[in-house]
Coordinates of C-alpha atoms and ligand atoms in Angstrom, one line a residue:
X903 CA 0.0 0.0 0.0
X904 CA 1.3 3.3 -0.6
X905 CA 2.5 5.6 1.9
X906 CA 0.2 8.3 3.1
X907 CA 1.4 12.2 2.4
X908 CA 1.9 14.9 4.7
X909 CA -0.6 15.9 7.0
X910 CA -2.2 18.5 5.3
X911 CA -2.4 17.1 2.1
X912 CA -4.1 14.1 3.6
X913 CA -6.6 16.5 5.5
X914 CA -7.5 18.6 1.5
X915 CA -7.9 15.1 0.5
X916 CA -10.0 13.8 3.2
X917 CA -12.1 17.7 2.8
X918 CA -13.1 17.6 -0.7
X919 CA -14.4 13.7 -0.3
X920 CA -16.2 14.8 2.4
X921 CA -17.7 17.8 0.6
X922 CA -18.2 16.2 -2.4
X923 CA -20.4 13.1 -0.7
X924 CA -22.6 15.7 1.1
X925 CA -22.9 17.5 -1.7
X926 CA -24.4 14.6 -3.5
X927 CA -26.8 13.4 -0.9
X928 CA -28.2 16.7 -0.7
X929 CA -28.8 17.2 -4.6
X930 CA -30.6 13.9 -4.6
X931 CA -32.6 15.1 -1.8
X932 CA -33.4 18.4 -3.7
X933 CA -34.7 16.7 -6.5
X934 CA -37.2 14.7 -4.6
X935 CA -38.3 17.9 -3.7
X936 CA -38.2 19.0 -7.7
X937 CA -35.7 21.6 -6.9
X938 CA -33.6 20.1 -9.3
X939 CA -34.7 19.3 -12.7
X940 CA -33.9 17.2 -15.8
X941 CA -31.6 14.1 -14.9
X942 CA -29.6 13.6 -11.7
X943 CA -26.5 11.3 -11.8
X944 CA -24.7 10.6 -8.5
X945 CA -21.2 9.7 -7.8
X946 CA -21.5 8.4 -4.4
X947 CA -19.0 6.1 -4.0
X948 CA -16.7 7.1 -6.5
X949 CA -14.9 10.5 -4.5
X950 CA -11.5 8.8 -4.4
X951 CA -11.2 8.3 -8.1
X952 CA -12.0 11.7 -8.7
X953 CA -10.6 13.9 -6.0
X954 CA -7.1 11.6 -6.6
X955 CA -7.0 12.4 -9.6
X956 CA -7.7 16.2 -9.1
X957 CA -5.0 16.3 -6.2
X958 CA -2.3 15.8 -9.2
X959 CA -3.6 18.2 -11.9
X960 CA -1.9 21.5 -12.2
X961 CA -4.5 24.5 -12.9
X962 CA -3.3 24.8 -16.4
X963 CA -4.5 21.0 -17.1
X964 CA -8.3 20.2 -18.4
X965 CA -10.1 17.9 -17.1
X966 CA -13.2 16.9 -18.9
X967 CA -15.6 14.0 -18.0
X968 CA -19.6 12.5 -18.8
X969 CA -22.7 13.4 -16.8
X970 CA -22.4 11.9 -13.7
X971 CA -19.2 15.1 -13.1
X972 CA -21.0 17.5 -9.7
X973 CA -18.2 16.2 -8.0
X974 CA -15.4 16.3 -10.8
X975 CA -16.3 20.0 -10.8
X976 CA -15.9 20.7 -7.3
X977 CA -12.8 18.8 -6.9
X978 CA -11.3 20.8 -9.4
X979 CA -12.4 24.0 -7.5
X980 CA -15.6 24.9 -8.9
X981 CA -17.7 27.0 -5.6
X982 CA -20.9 24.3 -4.9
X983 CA -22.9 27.3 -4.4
X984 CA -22.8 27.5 -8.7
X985 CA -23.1 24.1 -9.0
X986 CA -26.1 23.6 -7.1
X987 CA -27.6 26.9 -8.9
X988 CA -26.7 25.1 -11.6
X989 CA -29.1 21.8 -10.9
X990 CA -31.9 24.3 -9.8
X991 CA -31.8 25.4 -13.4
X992 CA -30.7 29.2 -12.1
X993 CA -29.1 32.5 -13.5
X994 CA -26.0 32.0 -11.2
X995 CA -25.5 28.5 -12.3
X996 CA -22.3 27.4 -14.2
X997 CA -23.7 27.3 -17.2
X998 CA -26.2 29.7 -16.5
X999 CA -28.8 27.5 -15.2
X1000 CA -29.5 26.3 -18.8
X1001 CA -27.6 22.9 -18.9
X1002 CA -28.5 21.1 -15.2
X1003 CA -27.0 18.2 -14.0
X1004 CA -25.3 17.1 -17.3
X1005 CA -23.8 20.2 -18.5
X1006 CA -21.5 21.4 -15.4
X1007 CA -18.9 23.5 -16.9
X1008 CA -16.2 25.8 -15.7
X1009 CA -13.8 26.6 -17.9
X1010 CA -11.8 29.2 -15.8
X1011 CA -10.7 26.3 -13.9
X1012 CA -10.2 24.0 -17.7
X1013 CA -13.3 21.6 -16.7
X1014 CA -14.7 21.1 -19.7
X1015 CA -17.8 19.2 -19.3
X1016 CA -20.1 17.6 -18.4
X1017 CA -21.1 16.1 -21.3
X1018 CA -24.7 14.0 -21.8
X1019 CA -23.7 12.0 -25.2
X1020 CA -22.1 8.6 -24.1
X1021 CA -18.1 9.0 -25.5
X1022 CA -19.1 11.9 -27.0
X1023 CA -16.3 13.7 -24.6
X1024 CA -13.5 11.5 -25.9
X1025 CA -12.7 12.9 -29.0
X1026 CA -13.1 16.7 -27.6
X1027 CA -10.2 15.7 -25.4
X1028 CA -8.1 14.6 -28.1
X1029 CA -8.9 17.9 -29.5
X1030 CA -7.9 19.7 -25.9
X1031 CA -4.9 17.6 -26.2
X1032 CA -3.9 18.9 -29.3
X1033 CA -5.4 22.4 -28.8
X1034 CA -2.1 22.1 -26.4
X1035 CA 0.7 21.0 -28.4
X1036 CA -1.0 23.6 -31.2
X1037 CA 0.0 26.4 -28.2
X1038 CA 3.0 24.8 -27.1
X1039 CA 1.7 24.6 -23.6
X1040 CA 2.8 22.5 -21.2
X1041 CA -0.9 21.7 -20.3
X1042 CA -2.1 18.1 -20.0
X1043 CA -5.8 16.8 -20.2
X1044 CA -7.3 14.2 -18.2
X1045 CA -10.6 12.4 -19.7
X1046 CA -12.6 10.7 -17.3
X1047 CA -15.5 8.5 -18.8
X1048 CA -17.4 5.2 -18.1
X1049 CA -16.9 1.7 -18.3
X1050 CA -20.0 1.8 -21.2
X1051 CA -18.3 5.0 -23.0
X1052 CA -15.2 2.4 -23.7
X1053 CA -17.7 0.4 -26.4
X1054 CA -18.6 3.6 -28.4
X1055 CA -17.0 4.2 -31.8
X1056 CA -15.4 7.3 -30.4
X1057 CA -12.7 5.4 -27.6
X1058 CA -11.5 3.5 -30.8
X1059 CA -11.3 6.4 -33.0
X1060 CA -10.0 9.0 -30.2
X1061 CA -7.2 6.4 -29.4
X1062 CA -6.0 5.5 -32.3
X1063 CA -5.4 9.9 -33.1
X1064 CA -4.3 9.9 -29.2
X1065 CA -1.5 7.3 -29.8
X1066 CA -0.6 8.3 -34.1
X1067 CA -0.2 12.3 -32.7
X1068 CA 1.4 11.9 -29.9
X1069 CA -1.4 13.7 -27.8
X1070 CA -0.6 14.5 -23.8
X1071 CA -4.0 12.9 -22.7
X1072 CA -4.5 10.6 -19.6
X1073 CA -8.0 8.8 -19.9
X1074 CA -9.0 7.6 -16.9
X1075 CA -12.2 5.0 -17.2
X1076 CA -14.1 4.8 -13.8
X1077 CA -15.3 1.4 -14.0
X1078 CA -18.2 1.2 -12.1
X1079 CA -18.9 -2.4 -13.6
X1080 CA -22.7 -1.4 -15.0
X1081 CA -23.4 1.2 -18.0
X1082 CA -27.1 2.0 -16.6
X1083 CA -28.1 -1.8 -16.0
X1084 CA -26.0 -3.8 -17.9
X1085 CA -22.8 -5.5 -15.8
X1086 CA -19.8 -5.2 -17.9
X1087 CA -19.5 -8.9 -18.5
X1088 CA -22.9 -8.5 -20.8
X1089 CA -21.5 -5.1 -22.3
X1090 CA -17.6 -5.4 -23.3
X1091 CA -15.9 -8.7 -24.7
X1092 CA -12.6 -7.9 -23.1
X1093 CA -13.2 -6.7 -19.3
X1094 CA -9.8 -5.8 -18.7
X1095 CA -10.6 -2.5 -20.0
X1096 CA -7.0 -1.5 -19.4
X1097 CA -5.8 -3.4 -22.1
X1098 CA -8.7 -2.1 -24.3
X1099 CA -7.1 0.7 -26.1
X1100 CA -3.3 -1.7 -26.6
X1101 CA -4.0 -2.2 -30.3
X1102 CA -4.2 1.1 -30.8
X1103 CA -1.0 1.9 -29.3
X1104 CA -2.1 3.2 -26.1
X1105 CA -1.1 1.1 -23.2
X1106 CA -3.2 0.9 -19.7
X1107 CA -3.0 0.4 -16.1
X1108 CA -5.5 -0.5 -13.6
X1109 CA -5.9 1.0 -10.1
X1110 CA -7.8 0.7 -7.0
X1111 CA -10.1 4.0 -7.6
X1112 CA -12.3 3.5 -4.0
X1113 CA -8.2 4.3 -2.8
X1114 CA -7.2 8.1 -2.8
X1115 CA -3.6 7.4 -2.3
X1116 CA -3.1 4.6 -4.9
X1117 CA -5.6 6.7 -7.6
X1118 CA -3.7 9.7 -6.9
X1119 CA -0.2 7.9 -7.1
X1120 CA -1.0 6.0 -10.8
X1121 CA -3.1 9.4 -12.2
X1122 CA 0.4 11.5 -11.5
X1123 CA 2.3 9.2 -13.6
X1124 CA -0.1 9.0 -16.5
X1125 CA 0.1 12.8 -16.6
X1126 CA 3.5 12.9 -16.0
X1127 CA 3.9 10.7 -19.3
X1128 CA 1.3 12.9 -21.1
X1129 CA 2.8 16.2 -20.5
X1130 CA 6.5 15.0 -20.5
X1131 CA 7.2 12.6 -23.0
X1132 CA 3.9 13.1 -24.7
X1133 CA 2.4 9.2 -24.3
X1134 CA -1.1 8.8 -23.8
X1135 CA -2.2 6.0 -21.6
X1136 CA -5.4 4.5 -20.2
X1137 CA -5.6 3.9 -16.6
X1138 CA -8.8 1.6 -15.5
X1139 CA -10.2 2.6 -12.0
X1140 CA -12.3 0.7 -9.9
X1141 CA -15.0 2.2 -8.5
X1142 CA -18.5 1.8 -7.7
X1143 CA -21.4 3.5 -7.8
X1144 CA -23.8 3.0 -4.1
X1145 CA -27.1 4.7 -6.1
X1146 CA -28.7 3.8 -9.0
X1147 CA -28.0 4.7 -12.1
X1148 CA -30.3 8.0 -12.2
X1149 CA -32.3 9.4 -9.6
X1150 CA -35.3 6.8 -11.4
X1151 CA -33.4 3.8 -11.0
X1152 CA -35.4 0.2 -9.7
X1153 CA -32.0 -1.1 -9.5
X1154 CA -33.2 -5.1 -10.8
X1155 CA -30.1 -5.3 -12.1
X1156 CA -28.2 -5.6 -8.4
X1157 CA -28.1 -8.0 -5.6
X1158 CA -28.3 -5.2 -2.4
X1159 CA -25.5 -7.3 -0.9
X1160 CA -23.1 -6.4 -3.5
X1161 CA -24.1 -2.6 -3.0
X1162 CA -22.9 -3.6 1.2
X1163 CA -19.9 -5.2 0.1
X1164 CA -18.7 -2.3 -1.7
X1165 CA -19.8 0.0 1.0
X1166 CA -17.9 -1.7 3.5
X1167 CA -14.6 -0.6 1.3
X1168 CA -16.0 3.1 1.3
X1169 CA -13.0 5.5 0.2
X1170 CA -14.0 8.4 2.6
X1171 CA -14.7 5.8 5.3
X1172 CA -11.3 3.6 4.8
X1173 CA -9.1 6.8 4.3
X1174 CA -10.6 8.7 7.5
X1175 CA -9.4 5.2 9.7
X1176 CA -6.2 5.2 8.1
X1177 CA -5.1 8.4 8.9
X1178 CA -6.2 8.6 12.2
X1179 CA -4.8 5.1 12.6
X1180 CA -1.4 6.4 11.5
X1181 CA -1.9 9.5 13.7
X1182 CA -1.9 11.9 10.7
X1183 CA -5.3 13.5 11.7
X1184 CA -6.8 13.5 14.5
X1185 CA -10.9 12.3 15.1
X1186 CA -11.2 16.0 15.6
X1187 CA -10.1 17.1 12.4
X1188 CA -12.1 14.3 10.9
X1189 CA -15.2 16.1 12.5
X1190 CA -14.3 19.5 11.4
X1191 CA -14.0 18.0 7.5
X1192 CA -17.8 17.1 8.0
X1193 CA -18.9 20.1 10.0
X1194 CA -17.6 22.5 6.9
X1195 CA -18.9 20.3 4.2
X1196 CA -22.2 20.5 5.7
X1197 CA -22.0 24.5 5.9
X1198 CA -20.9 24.6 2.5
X1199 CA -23.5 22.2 1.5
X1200 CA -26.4 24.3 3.2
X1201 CA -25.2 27.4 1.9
X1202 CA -24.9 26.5 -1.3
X1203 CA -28.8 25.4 -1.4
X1204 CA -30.1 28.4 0.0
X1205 CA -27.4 30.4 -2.7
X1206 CA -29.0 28.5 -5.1
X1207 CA -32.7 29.3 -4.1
X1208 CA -32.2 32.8 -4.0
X1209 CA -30.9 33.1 -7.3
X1210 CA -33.4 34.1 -9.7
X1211 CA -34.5 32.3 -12.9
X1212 CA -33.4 33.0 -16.3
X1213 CA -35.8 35.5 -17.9
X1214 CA -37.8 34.0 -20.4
X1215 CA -37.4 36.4 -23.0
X1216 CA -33.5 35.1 -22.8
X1217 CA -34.6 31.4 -23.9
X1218 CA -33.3 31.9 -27.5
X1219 CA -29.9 33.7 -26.3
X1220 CA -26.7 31.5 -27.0
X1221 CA -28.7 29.1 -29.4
X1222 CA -27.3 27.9 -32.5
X1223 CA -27.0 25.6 -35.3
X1224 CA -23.9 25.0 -37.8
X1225 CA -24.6 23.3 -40.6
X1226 CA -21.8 23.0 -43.7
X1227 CA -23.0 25.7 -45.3
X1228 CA -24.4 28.5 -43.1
X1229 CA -24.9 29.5 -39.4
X1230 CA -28.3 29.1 -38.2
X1231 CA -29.9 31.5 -35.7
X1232 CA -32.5 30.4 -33.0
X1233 CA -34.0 33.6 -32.1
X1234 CA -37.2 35.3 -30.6
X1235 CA -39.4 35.4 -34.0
X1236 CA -40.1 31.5 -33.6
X1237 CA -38.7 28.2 -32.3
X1238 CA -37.8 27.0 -35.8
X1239 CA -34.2 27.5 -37.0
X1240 CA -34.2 30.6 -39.4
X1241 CA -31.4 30.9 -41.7
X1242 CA -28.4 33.1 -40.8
X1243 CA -25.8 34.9 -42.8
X1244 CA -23.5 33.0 -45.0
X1245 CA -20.2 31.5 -42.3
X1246 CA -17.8 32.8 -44.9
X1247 CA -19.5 36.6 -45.0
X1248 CA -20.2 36.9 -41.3
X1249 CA -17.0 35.2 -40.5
X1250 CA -15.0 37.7 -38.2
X1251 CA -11.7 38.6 -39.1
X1252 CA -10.2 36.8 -36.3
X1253 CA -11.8 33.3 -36.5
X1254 CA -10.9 33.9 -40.2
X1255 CA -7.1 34.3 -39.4
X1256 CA -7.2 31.2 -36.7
X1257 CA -8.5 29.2 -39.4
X1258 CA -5.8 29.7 -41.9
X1259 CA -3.7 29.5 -39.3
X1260 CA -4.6 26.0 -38.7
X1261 CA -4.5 25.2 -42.0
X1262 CA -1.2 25.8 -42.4
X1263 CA -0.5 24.1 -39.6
X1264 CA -1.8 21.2 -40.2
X1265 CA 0.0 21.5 -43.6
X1266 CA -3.1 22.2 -46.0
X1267 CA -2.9 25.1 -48.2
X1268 CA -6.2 27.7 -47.8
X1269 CA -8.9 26.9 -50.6
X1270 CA -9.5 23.9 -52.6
X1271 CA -7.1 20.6 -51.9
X1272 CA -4.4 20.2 -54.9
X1273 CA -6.0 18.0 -57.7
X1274 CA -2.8 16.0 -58.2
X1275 CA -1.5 14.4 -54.8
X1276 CA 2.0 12.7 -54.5
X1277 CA 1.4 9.2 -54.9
X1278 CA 3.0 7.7 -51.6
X1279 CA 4.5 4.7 -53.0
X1280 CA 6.8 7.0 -54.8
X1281 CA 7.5 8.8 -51.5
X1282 CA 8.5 5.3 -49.8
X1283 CA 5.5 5.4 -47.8
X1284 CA 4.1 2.7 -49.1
X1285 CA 5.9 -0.2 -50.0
X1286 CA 3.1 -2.6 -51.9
X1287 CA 0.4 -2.0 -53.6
X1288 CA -3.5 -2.5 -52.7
X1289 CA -4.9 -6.3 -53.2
X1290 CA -6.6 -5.0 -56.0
X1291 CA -4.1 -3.1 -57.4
X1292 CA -1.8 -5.8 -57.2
X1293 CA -4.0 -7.9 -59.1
X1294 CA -4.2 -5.3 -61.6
X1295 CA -8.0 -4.5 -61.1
X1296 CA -6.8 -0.7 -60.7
X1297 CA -8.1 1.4 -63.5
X1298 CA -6.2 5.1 -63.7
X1299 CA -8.8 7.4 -62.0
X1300 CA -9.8 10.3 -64.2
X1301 CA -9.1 13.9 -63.6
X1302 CA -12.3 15.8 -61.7
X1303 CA -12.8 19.2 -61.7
X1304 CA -12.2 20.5 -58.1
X1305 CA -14.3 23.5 -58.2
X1306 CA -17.4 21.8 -59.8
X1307 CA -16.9 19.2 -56.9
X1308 CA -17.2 21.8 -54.0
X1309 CA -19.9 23.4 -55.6
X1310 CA -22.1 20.7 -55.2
Ligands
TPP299 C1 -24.5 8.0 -27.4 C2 -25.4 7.6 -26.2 N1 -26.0 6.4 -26.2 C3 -26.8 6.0 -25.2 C4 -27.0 6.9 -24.1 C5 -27.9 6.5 -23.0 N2 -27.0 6.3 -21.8 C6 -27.0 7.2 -20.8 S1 -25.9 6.7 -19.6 C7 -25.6 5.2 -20.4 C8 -24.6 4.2 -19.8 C9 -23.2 4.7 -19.7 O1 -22.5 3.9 -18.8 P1 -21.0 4.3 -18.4 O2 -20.2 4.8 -19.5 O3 -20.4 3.1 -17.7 O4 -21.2 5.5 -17.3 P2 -21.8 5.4 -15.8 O5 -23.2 5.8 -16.0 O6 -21.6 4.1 -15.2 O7 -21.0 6.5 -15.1 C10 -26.3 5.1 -21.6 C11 -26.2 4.0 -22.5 C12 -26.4 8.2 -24.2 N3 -26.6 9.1 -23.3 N4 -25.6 8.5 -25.2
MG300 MG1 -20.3 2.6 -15.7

């Protein structure tokens, strides 16, 4: 087991948990009294994994994760007075009270989401990662997602660009063992999900994630590979979630003795014993961590009752819709989408300059792709032909006109 750190660390460590659980317990409690809307997803049980792996992160790293992320935010410093304006749908809220449980997001402090698609935040962090190398920062992202998010077309995809460009990404999947009600052995033929993302050049670890100490240890070293020698990895935590899967959960898919056994290995629980076994804290201090969250926690819901409601004639503000050919504007006429200004002729000068920019970074001259490319077996970057050509099936393909192509 690994050793336990200095005293105060171990008391920030024990703090946030803390928090982060009462935080938790009282948004489920608020939304049986439909003070908080939409979905509800609680972490209870899974506070080590997170707040380990926050303890690491330097504030110029991102962190983004899935929906189930109240307590990724405030680990990573977000005040739970916004978060919990945030589930009561109100103006203070992170996101304004407009995206609820789902959509925390705080991007002063590089969380990133909160993020309701399954995978759907895997490829955005491949995209942070880059966004980094792109800046020549020394930043690194972390990518926290589910057990069920590592069967989505996206982990294959996102790993295979993490591992061919070299991207300074650790992605951390908390196994919980379910995605909703499904156990992983009915959802993913290989259940060492650390060896998931191998073929794709990514190499994984597994951890203990109901253990602070042994979460925070293994999450340092995958971001010490990401940010210094630019190696993604994939490090499986186990964790485990004590609530059902959403606030509406019958939870049939469960024996309640497995739901006890993993209780009885509860990370705020175990770490609290430890440290006061190994005279780092003292019961006191163990107290005091639960004596603050619960002032935090109570003044965050009566922050978050006082803050008003969005007006209503703001529901079309920050509503859009990109399409390939045009921005489309949700505005106060109707609810339907109504056709904005051509992208190219409302495109402002500095988005303009950021894209050719990127362009040329990414090696593309601005307009129209070259008609003729280098044919890579010239170029010794391909060695053999297709099976096809090979057999001489090939036939020369015939010139096309580039601009009639992008017209249509
Ligand atoms: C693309 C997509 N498919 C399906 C869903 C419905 N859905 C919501 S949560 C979930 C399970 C995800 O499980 P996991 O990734 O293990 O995360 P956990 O809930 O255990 O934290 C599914 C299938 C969704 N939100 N997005
Ligand atoms: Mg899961």
């Amino acid at each position: 087991m690994a050793d336990l750190p200095d005293a105060s660390t171990c008391y920030e460590l024990l703090a946030r948990m803390t928090l982060i659980r009462r935080f938790e317990e009282e948004a489920g409690r608020q939304y049986q009294r439909a003070k908080a809307g939409g979905f509800l997803h609680l972490g209870i049980g899974e506070e080590a994994t997170i707040v380990g792996t926050t303890s690491v992160m330097r504030d110029e790293d991102y962190l983004i994760g899935a929906y189930r992320t109240h307590g990724h935010a405030i680990a990573r410093g977000t005040d739970p007075k916004r978060v919990m304006a945030e589930l009561f749908g109100r103006v203070d809220g992170t996101s304004g009270g407009r995206g609820g449980s789902m959509h925390v997001f705080d991007a002063e402090r590089r969380f990133m989401g909160g993020y309701g698609i399954v995978g759907g935040s895997l490829p955005i962090a491949a995209g942070l990662g880059l966004a980094s190398d792109y800046r020549s920062e020394d930043s690194a992202t972390v990518c926290m997602f589910g057990d069920g998010a590592s069967n989505t077309g996206n982990f294959g995809e996102t790993m295979n660009l993490a591992a061919l460009w070299k991207l300074p990404v650790l992605f951390l999947v908390e196994n919980n063992l379910y995605g909703m009600g499904t156990s992983i052995e009915r959802h993913s033929a290989q259940t060492d999900l650390s060896k998931k993302a191998e073929g794709y050049g990514v190499p994984g670890e597994r951890v203990d994630g109901m253990d602070v100490i042994a979460v925070r240890e293994a999450v340092a070293e995958g971001i010490r590979l990401a940010r210094e020698e630019r190696r993604p990895t994939l490090l499986e935590a186990f964790t485990y979630r004590y609530r059902g899967h959403s606030a509406a959960d019958p939870e049939v898919y469960r024996e309640r003795d497995e739901v006890e056994e993993w209780q009885r290995k509860d990370p705020i629980e175990v770490f609290a014993r430890r440290c006061v076994e190994a005279g780092v804290l003292g019961e006191r201090e163990v107290e005091e961590t639960r004596a603050k969250a619960e002032q935090t926690v109570v003044e965050a819901v009566e922050f978050a009752d006082a803050s008003p409601e969005p007006p209503l004639d703001t529901l079309y503000e920050n509503l859009y819709v990109l399409d390939s050919a045009a921005w489309y504007a949700v505005d106060e006429r109707s609810p339907e989408p109504h056709r904005g200004e051509r992208e190219e002729e409302s495109m402002p000068e500095t988005a303009r300059e950021l894209a050719e920019a990127g362009a040329a970074y990414a090696g593309q001259p601005d307009g129209p792709r070259p008609q003729a490319r280098p044919n890579p077996a010239e170029q010794g970057d391909a060695q053999e032909g297709t099976q096809a050509e090979v057999a001489g099936e090939v036939e020369e393909p015939e010139e096309q006109d580039v601009a009639e192509e992008v017209e249509d």
